Each structure stands twice: as structure tokens, then as C-alpha cells.
PDB file of C-alpha atoms in Angstrom:
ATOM      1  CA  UNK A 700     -64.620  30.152-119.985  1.00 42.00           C
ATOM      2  CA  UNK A 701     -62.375  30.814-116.833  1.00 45.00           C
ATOM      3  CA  UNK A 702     -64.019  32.232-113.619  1.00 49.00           C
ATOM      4  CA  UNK A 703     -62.900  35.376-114.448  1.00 60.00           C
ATOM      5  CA  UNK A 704     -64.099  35.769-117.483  1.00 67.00           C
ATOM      6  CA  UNK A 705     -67.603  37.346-118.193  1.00 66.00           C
ATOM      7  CA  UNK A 706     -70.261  35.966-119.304  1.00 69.00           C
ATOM      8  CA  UNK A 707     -71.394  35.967-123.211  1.00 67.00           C
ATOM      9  CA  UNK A 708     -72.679  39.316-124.009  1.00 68.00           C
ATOM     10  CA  UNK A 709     -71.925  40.992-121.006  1.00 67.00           C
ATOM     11  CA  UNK A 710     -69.108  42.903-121.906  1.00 66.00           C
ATOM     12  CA  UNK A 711     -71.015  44.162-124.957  1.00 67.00           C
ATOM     13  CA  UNK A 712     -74.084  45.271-122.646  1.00 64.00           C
ATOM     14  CA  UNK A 713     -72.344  46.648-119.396  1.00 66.00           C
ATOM     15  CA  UNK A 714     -68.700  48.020-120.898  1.00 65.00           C
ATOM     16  CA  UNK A 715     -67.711  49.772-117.998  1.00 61.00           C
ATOM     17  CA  UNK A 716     -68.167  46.936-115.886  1.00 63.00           C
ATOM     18  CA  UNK A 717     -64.992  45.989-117.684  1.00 65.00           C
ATOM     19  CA  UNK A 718     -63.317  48.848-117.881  1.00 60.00           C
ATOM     20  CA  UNK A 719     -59.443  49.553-116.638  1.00 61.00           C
ATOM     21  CA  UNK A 720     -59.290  53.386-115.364  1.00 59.00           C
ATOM     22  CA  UNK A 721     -57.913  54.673-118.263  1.00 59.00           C
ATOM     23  CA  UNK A 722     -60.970  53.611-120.258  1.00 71.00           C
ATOM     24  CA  UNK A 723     -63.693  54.933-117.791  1.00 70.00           C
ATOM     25  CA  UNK A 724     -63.569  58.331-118.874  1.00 71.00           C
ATOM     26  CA  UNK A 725     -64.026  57.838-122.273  1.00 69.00           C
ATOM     27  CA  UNK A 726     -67.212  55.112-121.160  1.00 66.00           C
ATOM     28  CA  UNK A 727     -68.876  57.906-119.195  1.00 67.00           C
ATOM     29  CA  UNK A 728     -68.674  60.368-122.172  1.00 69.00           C
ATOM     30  CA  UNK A 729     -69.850  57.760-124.566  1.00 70.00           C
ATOM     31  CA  UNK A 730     -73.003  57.292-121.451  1.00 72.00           C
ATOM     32  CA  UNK A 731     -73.667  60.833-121.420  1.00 73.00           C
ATOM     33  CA  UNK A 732     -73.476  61.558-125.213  1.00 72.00           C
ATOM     34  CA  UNK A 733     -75.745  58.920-125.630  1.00 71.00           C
ATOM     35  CA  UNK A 734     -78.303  60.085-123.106  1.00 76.00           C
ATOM     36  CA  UNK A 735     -78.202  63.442-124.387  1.00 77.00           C
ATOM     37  CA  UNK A 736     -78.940  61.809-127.626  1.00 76.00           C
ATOM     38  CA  UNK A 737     -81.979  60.034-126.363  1.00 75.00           C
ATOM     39  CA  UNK A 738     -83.324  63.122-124.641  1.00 78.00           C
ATOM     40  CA  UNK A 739     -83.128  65.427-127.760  1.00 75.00           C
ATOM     41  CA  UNK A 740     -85.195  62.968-129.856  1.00 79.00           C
ATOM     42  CA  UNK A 741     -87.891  62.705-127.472  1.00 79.00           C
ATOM     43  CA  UNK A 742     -88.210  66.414-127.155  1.00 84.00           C
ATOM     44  CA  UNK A 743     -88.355  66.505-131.125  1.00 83.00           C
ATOM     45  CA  UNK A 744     -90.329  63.725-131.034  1.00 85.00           C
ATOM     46  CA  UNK A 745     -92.868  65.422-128.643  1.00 86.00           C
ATOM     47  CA  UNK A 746     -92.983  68.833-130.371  1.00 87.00           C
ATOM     48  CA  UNK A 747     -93.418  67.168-133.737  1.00 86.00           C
ATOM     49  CA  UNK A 748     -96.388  65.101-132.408  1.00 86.00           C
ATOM     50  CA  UNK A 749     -97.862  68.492-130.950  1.00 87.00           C
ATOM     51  CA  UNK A 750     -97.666  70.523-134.137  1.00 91.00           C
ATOM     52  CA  UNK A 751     -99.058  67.893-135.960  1.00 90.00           C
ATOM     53  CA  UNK A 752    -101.944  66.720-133.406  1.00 87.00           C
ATOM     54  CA  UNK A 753    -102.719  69.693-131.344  1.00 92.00           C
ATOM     55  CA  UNK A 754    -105.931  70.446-132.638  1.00 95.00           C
ATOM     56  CA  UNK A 755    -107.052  66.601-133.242  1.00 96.00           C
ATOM     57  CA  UNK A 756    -106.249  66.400-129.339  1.00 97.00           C
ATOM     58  CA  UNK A 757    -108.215  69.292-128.721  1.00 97.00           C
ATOM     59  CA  UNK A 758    -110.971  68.138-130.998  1.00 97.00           C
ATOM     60  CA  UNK A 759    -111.062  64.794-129.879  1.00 98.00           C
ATOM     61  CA  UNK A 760    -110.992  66.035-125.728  1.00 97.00           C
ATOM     62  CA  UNK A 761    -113.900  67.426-126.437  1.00 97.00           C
ATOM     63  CA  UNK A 762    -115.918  64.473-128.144  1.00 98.00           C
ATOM     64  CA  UNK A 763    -114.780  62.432-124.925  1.00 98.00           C
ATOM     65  CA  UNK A 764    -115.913  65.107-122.114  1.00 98.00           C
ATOM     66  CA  UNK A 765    -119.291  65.047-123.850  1.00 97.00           C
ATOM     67  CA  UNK A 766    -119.414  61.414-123.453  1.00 97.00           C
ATOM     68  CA  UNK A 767    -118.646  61.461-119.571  1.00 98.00           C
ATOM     69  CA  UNK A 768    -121.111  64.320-119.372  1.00 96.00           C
ATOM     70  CA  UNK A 769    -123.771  62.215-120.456  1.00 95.00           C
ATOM     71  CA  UNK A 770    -122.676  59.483-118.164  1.00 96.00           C
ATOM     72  CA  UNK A 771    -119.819  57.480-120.807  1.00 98.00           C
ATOM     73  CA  UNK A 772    -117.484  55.553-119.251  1.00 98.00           C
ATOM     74  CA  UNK A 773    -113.796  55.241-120.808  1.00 98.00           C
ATOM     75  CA  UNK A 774    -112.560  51.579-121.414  1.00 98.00           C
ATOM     76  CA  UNK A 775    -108.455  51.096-122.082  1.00 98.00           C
ATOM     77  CA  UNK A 776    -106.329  48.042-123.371  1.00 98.00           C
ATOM     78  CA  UNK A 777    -103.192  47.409-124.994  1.00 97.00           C
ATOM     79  CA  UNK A 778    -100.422  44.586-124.801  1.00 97.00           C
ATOM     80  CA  UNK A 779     -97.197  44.181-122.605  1.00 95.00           C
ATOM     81  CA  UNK A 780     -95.820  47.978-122.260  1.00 94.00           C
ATOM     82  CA  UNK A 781     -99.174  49.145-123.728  1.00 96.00           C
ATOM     83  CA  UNK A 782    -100.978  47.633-121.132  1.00 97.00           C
ATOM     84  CA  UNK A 783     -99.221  49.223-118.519  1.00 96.00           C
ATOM     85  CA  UNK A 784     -99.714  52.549-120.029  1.00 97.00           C
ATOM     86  CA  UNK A 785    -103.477  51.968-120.926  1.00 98.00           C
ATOM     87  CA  UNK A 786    -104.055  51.104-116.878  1.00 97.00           C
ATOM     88  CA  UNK A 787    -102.106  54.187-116.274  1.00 97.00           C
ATOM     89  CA  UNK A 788    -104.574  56.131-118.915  1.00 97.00           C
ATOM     90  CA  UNK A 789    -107.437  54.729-116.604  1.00 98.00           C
ATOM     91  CA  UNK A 790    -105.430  55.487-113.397  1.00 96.00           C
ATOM     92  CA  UNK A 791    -105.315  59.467-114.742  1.00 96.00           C
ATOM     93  CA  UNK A 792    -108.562  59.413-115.664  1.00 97.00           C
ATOM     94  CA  UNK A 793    -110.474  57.772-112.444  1.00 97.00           C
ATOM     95  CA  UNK A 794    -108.093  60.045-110.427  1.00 95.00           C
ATOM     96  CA  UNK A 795    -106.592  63.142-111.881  1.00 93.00           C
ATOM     97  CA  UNK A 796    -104.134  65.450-110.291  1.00 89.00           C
ATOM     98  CA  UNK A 797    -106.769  68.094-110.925  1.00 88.00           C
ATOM     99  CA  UNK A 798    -110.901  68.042-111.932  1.00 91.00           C
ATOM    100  CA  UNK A 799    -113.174  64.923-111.829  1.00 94.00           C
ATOM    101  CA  UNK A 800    -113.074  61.398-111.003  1.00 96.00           C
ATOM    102  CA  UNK A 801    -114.111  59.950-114.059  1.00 98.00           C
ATOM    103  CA  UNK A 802    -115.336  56.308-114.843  1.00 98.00           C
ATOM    104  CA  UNK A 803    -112.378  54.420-116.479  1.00 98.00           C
ATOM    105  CA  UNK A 804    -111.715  51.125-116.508  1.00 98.00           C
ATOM    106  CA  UNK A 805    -108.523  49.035-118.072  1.00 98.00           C
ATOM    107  CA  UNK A 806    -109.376  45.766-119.771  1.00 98.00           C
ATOM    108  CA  UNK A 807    -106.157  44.393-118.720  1.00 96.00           C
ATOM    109  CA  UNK A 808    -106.901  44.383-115.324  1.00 94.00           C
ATOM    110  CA  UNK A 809    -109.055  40.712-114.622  1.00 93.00           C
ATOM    111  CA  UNK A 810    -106.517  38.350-115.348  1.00 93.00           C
ATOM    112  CA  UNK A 811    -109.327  35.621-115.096  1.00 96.00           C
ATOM    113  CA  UNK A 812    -111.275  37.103-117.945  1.00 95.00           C
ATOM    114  CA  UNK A 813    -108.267  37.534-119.763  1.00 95.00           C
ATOM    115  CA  UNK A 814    -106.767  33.836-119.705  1.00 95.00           C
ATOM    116  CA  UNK A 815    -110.498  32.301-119.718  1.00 96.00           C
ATOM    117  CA  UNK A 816    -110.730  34.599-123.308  1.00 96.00           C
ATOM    118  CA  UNK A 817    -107.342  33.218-124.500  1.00 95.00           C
ATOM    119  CA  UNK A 818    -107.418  30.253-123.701  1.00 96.00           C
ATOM    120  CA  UNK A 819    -111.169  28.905-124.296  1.00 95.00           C
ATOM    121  CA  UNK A 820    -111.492  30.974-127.271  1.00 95.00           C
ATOM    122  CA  UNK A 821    -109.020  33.252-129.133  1.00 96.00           C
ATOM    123  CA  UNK A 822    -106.293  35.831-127.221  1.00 96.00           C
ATOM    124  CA  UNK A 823    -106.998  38.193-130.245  1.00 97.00           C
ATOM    125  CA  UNK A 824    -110.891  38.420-128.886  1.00 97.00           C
ATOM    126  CA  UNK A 825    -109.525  39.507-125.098  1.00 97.00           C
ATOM    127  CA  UNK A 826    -110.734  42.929-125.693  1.00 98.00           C
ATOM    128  CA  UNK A 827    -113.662  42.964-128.127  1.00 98.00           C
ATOM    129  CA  UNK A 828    -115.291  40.241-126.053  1.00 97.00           C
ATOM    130  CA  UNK A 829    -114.976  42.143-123.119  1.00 97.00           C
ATOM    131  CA  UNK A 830    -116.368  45.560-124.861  1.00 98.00           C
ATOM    132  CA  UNK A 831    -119.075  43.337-126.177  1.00 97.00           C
ATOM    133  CA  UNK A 832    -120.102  42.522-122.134  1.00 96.00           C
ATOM    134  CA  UNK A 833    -119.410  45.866-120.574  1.00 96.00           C
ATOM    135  CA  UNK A 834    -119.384  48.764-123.374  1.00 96.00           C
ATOM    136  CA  UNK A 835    -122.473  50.600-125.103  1.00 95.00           C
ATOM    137  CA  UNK A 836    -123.382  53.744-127.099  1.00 94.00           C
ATOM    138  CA  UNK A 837    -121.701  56.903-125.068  1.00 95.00           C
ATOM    139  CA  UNK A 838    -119.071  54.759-123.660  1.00 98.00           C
ATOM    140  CA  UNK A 839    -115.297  55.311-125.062  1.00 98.00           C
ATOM    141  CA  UNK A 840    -112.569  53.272-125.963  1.00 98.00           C
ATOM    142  CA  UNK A 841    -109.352  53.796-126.388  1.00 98.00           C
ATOM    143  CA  UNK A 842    -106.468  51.461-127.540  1.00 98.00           C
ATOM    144  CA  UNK A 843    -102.705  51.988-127.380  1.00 98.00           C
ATOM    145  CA  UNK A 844    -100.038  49.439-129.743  1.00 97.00           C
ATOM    146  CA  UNK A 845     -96.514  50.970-130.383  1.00 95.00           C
ATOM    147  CA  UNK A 846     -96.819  49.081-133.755  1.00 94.00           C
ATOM    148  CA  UNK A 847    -100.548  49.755-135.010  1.00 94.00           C
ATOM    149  CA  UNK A 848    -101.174  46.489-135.827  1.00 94.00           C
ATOM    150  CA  UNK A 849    -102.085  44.551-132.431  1.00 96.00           C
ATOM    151  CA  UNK A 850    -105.068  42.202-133.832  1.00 96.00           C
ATOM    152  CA  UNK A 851    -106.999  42.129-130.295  1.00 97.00           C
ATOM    153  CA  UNK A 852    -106.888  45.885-130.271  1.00 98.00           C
ATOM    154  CA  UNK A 853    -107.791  45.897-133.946  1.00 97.00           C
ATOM    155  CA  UNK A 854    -110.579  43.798-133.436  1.00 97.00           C
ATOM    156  CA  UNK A 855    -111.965  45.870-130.089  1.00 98.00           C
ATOM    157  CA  UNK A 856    -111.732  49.148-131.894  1.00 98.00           C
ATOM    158  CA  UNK A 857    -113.753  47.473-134.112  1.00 97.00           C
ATOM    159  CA  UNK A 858    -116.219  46.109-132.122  1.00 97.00           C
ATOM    160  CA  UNK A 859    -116.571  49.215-130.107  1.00 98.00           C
ATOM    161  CA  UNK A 860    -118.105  51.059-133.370  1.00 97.00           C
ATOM    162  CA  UNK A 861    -120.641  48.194-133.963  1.00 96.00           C
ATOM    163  CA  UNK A 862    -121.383  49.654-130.423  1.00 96.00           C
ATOM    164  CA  UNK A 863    -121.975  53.158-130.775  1.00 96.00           C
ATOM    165  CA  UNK A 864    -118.076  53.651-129.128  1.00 98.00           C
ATOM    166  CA  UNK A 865    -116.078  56.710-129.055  1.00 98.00           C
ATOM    167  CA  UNK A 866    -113.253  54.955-130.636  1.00 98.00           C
ATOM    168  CA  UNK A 867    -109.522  56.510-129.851  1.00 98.00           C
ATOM    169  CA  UNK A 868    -106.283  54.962-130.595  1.00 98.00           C
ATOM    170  CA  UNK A 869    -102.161  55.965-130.200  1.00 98.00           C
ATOM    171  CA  UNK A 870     -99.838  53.724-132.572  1.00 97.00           C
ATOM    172  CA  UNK A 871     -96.146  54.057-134.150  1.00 95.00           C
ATOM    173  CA  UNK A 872     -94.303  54.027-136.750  1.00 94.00           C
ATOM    174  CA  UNK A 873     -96.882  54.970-139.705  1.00 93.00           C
ATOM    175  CA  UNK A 874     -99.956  54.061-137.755  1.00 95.00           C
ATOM    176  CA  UNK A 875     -99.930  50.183-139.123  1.00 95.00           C
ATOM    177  CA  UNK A 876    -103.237  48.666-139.303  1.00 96.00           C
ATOM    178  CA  UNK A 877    -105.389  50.977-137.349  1.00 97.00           C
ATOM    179  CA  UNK A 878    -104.191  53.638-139.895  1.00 96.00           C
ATOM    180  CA  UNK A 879    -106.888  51.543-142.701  1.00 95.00           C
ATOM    181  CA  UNK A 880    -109.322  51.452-139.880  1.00 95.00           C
ATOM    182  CA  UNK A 881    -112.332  52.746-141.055  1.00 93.00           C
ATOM    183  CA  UNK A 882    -113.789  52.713-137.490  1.00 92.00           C
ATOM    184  CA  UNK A 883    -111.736  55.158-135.314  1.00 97.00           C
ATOM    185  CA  UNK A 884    -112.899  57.902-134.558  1.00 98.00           C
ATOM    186  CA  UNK A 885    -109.420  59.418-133.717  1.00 98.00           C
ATOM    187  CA  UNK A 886    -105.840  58.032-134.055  1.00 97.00           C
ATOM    188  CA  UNK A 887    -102.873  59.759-132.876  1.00 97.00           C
ATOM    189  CA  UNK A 888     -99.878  58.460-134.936  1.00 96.00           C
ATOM    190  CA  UNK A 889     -95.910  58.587-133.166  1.00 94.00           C
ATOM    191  CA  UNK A 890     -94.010  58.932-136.047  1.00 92.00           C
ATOM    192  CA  UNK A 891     -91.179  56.734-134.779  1.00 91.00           C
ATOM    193  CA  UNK A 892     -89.268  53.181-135.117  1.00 90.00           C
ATOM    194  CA  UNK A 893     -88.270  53.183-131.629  1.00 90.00           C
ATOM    195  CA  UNK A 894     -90.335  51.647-129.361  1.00 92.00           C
ATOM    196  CA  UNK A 895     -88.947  53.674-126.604  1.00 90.00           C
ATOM    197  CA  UNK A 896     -89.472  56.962-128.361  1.00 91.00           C
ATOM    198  CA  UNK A 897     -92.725  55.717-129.334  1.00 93.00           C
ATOM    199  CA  UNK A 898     -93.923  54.769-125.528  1.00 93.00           C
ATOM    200  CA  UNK A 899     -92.662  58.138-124.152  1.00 92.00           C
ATOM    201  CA  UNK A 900     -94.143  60.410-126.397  1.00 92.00           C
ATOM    202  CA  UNK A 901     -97.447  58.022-126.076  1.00 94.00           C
ATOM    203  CA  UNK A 902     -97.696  58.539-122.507  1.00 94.00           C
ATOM    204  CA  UNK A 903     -97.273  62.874-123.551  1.00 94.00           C
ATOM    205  CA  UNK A 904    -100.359  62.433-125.756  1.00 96.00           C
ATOM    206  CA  UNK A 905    -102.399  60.346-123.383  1.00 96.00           C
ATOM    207  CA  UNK A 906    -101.685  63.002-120.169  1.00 95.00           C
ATOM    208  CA  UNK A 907    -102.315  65.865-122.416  1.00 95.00           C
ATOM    209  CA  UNK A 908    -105.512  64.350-123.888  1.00 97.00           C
ATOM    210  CA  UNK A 909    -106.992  63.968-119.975  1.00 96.00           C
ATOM    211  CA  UNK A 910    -106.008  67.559-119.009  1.00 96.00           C
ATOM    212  CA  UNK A 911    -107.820  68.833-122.175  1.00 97.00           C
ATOM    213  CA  UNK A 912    -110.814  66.374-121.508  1.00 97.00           C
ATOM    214  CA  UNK A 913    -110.901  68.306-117.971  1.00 97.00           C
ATOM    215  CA  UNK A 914    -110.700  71.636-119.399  1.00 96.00           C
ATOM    216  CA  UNK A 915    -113.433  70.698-122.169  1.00 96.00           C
ATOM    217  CA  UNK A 916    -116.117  69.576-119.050  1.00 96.00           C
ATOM    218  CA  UNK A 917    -115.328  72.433-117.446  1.00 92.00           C
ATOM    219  CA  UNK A 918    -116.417  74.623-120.611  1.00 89.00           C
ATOM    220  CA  UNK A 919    -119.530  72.100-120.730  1.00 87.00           C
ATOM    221  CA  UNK A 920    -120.211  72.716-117.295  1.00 80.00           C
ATOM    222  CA  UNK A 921    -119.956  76.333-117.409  1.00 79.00           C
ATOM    223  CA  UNK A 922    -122.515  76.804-120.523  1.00 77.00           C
ATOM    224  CA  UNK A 923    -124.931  74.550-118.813  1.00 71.00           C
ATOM    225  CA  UNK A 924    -124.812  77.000-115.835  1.00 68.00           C
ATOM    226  CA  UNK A 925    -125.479  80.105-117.866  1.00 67.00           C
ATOM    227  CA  UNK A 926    -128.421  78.430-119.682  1.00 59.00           C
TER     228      UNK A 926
END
């Protein structure tokens, strides 16, 4: 390979880097075809997910805003992009554009409990163990895994029944292994192969399910007032 030569791959990734001007119009309508693409399946994506889980969303709002009304805190987890969105689901819960602080915490968060948990014991116990130690009955928690089948979510679902848990969970494709679970209470299912797709409409149901958890305290809070 000659200095002027790109690297492997690169020309496969980043074709207009490589372009000649004749070529660069046809790159940027391949670009924008493409995004278009992208944004139309999300949008499908989303109002699929909506007609199919807008009253589970509802339902399940509800069971969590009767939880934090009797003083339940909400416990999140997932792996690599799922953690990030599970601290955001704690970050929009704890502070909300709108309504109440309420108590959420991400398990993801203590990166000393985490690597003590992997590596003295088992990484697939990072979540249960911790839900063991902090959660109890009227506490919620609520696991994300683009694939269904992440074993340390699998496992804290579980263990946050055998605690008297509120147990929630968003997967993709055909729900994987938290599909079979017996112990969730409610799982909201992407029906999609792409991760991306998956994430994005995730972080829709997650948002969606807070706003309705706000509405459905406010509604508790209201009917305590008139009795």
C-alpha cells in the first residue's frame, strides 16, 4: 500500500471521501436516500409499537405511580447502549421536564460494585445481587436488552419478583428470553432486527412510559384530595 492509498475498508465506509466531482452528486443522493430510509422505519417502527402497546403503557404507568405513591423507588440496568439508556430512564425519572422528582436509581452507575460482582463472583449476577442489597416489595425494576436475552438482566428480573418487584422490561426482535419469563410483570417488545431501530424506538417507550407515570400520580393525587 502506497501513501496515497487508503486504508483497508475505508473506501467502503467513507465513499465520498474518495470521490472525484463527478461522483459526489450521486454519493449525496445515495446519503440522503438512505437517511430518508432510516427515518421512515423509525416512524413505522414507533407507530407500530404504539398501536400495539398503548394501553399496556398506560396500564403499566399506572402500576408504577402507585408504587412511588407508596414510597417505591425505580431501579434500571442494562448492558453497553442499554446501560446508557437505562441511566437516562433514571435521569427522566429523578428529574423530569415536568411533575415529580422521583426516586430512581441506575445499577450501572458504581463501577466498584460492578467489577467487585464480576470479577469475585459472576458478571451475569451484577444486577440481581445488587437488587438483592437495595430492592424490596413496592420498589420497581426495570430492564432494557435490544436482544431479550441479556442473562444478568434475566436473572435481576428474576430476582426482583422473589422480591415483591414491579418487574418492567423493553427487548427486540421477538422479545428473546424475557418473552418465557414468567416473572415480568410487563414487557414491551420492539419488533425489530436492527439494533438501531430497536434503541430509538426504546428510548420512545421509556419517555412515554414516565410522562404517563406523571399523569397517573397526578390522577392518584387528585382522588386522594377529594376523599
Amino acid at each position: 500500500m502506497t501513501g496515497s492509498e487508503p486504508p483497508e475498508g475505508m473506501r467502503e465506509l467513507y465513499p465520498f471521501l474518495y470521490s472525484g466531482e463527478s461522483e459526489i452528486e450521486a454519493v449525496l443522493a445515495e446519503v440522503g436516500r438512505s437517511t430518508a430510509e432510516k427515518a421512515n422505519e423509525i416512524v413505522a417502527l414507533r407507530q407500530e409499537v404504539a398501536e400495539r402497546s398503548g394501553v399496556l403503557l398506560a396500564e403499566c404507568a399506572e402500576a408504577m405511580a402507585k408504587r412511588f405513591a407508596m414510597g417505591g423507588r425505580l431501579f434500571t440496568f442494562g448492558n453497553g447502549g442499554s446501560s446508557t439508556d437505562a441511566q437516562e430512564v433514571a435521569e427522566a425519572f429523578s428529574y423530569p421536564p415536568r411533575g415529580r422528582s422521583l426516586p430512581a436509581l441506575c445499577l450501572t452507575n458504581d463501577v466498584a460494585v460492578l467489577t467487585a460482582l464480576s470479577n469475585d463472583v459472576s458478571f451475569e449476577v451484577t444486577f440481581a445481587r445488587q437488587l438483592a442489597a437495595l430492592g424490596g416489595t413496592g420498589d420497581i425494576a426495570l430492564g432494557l436488552s435490544t436482544s431479550g436475552g441479556s442473562p444478568n438482566v434475566v436473572r435481576a428480573i428474576e430476582e426482583a419478583a422473589r422480591r415483591g418487584m414491579l418487574t418492567i422490561a423493553l427487548a427486540g426482535y421477538q422479545g428473546g428470553e424475557l418473552a418465557e419469563l414468567a416473572a415480568l410483570d410487563y414487557l414491551f417488545v420492539i419488533p425489530s432486527s436492527s439494533v438501531h431501530r430497536i434503541q430509538e424506538a426504546q428510548t420512545t417507550v421509556y419517555h412515554v412510559l414516565g410522562e404517563l407515570t406523571q399523569i397517573a400520580l397526578g390522577a392518584l393525587s387528585s382522588q386522594e384530595t377529594t376523599t
